[in-house]
mmCIF file of C-alpha atoms in Angstrom:
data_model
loop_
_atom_site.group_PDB
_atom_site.id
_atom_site.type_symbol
_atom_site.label_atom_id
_atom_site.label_comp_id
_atom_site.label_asym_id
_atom_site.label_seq_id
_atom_site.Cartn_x
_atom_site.Cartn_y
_atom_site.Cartn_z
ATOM 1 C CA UNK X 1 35.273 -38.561 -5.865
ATOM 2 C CA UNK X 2 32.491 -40.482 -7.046
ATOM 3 C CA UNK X 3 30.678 -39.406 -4.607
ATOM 4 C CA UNK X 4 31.228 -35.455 -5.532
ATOM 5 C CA UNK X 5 30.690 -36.465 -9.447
ATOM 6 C CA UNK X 6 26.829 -37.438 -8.687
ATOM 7 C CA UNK X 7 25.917 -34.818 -5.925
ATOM 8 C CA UNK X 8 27.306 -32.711 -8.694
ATOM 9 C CA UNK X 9 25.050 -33.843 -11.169
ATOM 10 C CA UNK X 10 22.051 -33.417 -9.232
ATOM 11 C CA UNK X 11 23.093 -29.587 -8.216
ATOM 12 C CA UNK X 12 24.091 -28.071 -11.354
ATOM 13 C CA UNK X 13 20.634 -28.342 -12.871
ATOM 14 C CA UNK X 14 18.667 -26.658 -9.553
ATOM 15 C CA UNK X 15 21.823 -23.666 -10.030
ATOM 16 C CA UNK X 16 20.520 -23.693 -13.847
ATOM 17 C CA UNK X 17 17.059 -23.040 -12.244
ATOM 18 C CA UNK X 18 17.771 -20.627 -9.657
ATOM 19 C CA UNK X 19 19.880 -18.656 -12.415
ATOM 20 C CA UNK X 20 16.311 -17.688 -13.977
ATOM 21 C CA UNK X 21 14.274 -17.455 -10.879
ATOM 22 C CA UNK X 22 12.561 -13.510 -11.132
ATOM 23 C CA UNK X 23 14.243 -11.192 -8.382
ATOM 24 C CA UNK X 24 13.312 -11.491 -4.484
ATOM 25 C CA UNK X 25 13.570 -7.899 -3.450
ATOM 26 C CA UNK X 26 11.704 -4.755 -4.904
ATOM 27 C CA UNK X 27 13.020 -3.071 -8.214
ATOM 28 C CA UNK X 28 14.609 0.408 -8.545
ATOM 29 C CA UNK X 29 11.391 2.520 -8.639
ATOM 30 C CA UNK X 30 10.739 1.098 -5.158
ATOM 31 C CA UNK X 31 13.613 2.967 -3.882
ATOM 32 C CA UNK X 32 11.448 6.247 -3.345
ATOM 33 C CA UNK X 33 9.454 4.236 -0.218
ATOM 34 C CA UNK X 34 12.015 3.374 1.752
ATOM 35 C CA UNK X 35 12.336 6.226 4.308
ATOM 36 C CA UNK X 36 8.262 4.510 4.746
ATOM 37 C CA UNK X 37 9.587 1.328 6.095
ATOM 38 C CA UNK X 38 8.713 1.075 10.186
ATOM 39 C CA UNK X 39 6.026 1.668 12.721
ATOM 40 C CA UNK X 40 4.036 4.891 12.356
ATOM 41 C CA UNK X 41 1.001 6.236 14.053
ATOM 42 C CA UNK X 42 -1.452 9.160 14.582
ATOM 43 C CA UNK X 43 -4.326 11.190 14.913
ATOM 44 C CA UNK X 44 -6.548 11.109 11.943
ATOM 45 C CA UNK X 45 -9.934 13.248 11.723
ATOM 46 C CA UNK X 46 -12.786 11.545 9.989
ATOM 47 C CA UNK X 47 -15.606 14.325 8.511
ATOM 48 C CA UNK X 48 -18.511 13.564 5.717
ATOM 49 C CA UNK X 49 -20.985 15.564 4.954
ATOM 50 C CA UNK X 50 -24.024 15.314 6.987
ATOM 51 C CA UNK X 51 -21.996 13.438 9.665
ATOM 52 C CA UNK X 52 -20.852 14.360 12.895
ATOM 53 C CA UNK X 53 -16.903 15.068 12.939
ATOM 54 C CA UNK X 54 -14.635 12.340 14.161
ATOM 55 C CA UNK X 55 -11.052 11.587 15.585
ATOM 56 C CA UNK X 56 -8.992 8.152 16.137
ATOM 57 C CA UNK X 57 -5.803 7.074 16.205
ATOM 58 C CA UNK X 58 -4.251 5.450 13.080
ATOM 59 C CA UNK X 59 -0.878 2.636 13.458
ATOM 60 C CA UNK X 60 0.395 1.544 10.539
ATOM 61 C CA UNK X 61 3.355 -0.964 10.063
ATOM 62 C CA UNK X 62 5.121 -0.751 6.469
ATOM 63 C CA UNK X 63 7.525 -3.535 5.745
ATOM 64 C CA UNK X 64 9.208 -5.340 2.276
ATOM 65 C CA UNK X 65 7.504 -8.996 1.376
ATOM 66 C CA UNK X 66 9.868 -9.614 -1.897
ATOM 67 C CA UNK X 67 9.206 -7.276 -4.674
ATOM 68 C CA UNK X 68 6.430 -5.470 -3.144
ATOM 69 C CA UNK X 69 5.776 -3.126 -0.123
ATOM 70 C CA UNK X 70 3.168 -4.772 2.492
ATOM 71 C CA UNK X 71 1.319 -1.639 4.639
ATOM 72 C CA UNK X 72 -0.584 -3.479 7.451
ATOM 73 C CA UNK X 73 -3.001 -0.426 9.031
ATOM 74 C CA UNK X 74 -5.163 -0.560 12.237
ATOM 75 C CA UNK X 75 -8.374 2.361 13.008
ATOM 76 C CA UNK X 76 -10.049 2.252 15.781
ATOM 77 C CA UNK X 77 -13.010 4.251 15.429
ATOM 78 C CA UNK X 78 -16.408 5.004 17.650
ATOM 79 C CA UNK X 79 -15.525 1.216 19.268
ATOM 80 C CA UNK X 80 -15.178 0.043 15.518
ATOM 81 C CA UNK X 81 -11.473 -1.877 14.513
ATOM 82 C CA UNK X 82 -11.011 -1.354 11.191
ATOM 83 C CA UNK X 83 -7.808 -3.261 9.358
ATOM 84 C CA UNK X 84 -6.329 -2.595 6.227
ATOM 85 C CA UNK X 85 -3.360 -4.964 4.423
ATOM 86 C CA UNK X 86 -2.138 -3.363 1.739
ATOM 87 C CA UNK X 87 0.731 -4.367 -1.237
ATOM 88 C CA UNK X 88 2.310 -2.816 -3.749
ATOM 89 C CA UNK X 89 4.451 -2.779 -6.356
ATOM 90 C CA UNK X 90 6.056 -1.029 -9.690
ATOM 91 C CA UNK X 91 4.024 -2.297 -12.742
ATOM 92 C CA UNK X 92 6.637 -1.861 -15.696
ATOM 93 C CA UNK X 93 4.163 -1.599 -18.502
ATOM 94 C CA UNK X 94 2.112 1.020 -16.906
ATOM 95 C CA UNK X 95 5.000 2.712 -15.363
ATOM 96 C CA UNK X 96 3.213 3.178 -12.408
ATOM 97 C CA UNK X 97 2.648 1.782 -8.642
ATOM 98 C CA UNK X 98 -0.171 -0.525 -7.969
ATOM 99 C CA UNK X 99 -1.684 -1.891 -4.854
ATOM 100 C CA UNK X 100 -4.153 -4.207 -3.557
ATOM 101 C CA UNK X 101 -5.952 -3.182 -0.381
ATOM 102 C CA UNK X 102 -7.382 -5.650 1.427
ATOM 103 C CA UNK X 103 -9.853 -5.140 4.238
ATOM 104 C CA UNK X 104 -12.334 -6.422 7.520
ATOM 105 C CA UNK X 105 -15.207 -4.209 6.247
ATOM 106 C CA UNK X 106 -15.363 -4.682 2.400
ATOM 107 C CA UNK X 107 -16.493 -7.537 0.649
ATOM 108 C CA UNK X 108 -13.678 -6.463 -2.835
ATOM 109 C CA UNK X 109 -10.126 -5.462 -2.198
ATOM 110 C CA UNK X 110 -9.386 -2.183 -3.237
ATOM 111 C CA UNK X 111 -7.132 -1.494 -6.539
ATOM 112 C CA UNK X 112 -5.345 1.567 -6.739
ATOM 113 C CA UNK X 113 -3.177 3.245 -9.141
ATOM 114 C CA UNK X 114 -0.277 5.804 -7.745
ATOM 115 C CA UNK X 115 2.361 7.831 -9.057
ATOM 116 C CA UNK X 116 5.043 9.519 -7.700
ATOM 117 C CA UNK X 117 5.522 13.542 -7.904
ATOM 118 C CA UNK X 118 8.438 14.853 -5.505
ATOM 119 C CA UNK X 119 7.669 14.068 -1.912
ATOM 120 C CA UNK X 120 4.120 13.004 -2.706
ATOM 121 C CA UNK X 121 2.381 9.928 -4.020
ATOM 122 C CA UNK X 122 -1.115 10.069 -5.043
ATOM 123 C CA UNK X 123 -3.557 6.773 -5.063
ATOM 124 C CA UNK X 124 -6.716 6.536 -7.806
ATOM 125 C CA UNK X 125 -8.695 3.687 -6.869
ATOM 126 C CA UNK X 126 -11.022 1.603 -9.423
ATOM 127 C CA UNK X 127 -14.100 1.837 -8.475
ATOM 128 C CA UNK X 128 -14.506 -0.999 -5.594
ATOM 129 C CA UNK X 129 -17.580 -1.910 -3.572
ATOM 130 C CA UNK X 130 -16.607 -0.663 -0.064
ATOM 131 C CA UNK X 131 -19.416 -2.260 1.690
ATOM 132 C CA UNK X 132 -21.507 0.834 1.334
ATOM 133 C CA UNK X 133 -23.711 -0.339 -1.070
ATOM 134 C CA UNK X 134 -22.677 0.956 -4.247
ATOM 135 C CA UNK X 135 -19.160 1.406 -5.958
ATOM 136 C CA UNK X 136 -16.525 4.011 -4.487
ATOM 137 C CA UNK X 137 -13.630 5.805 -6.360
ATOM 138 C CA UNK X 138 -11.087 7.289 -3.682
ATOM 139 C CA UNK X 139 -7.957 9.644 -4.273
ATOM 140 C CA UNK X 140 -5.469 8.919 -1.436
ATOM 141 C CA UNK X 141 -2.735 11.489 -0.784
ATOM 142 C CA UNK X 142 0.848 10.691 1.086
ATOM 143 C CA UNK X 143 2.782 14.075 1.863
ATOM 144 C CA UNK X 144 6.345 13.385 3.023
ATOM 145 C CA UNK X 145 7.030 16.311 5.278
ATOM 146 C CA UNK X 146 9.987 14.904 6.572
ATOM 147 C CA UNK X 147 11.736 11.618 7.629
ATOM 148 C CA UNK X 148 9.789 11.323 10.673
ATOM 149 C CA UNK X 149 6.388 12.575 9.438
ATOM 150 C CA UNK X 150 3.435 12.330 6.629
ATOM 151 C CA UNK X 151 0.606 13.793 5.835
ATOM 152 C CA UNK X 152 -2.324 11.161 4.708
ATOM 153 C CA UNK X 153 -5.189 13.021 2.856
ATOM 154 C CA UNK X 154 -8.154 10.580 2.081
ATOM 155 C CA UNK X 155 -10.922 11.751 -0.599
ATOM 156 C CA UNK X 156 -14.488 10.111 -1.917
ATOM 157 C CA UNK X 157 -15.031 11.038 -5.757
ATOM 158 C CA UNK X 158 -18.743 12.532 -5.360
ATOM 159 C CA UNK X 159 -19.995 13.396 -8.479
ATOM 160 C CA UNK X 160 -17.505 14.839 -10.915
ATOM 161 C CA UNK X 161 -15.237 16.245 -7.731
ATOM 162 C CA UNK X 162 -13.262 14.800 -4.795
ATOM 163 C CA UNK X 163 -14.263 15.700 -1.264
ATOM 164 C CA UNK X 164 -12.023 15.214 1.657
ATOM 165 C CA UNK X 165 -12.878 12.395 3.978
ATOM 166 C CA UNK X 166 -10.285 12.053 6.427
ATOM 167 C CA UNK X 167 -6.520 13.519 7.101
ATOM 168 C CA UNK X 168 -4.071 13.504 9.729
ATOM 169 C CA UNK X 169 -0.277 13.363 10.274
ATOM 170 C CA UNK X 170 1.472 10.081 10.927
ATOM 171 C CA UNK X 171 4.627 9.957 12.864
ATOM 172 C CA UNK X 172 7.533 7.247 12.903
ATOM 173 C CA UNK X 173 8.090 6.066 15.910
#
């Protein structure tokens, strides 16, 4: 009994602790990724201006990692692999999603501020230093056409307008 007295004493205060810890999995306004959670791939088409037109394939592997969304994304492109890690999360004060966007060709992760309008959620970057040699502001556009299939639209802020980049259609496998 003793024994269950003292082991007693020592748990209640790490229950105390654990009673204030901040939640483990994603809040409410998360709930509109889900149906993104999985494996997805597919063709994306790469086209600037003065540039010859490209094509590669795009994977992309979305999972939770507590409160926030991790997107892990692979582009192989002209013998080029390009990764991507991205997270994000609901910021309550802004009442809107933010992510971090780390990658193997910039020197500055990405920030990005999205919002949520239907069956599409639309991504304004800060401006970041993409390893291009001076700061870029993108606009990056997720269609949900249906559970099995999304539309990514990529754009470059040039000037006072955004110019498509690259596009393609993903696919849940």
């Amino acid at each position: 009994m003793r024994k269950l007295m003292i082991s007693s004493l020592f748990l209640l205060p790490l229950w105390a602790i654990a009673q204030d810890m901040p939640a483990m999995t994603p809040p409410k306004e998360m709930d509109v990724f889900k149906g993104m959670i999985g494996k997805w791939s597919g063709k994306m088409t790469w086209e600037m201006p003065d540039q010859p037109k490209m094509e590669f394939m795009m994977k992309m592997e979305n999972s939770w990692d507590g409160q926030f969304m991790k997107s892990a994304n692979v582009m192989e492109m002209e013998g080029m692999k390009m990764t991507e890690t991205m997270y994000f999360g609901w910021d309550p004060e802004k009442k809107k999603y933010k992510s971090w966007s780390f990658t193997n060709w910039a020197p500055t992760p990405r920030i990005e501020w999205g919002v949520v309008d239907g069956n599409k959620s639309v991504w304004d970057s800060e401006p970041w230093d993409g390893g291009m040699g001076e700061k870029t502001t993108t606009r990056a556009t997720m269609t949900i056409k249906d559970a099995k299939n999304v539309h990514f639209l990529l754009e470059f802020k040039m000037g006072d307008k955004y110019a498509p980049v690259m596009s393609g259609t993903l696919t849940k496998s």
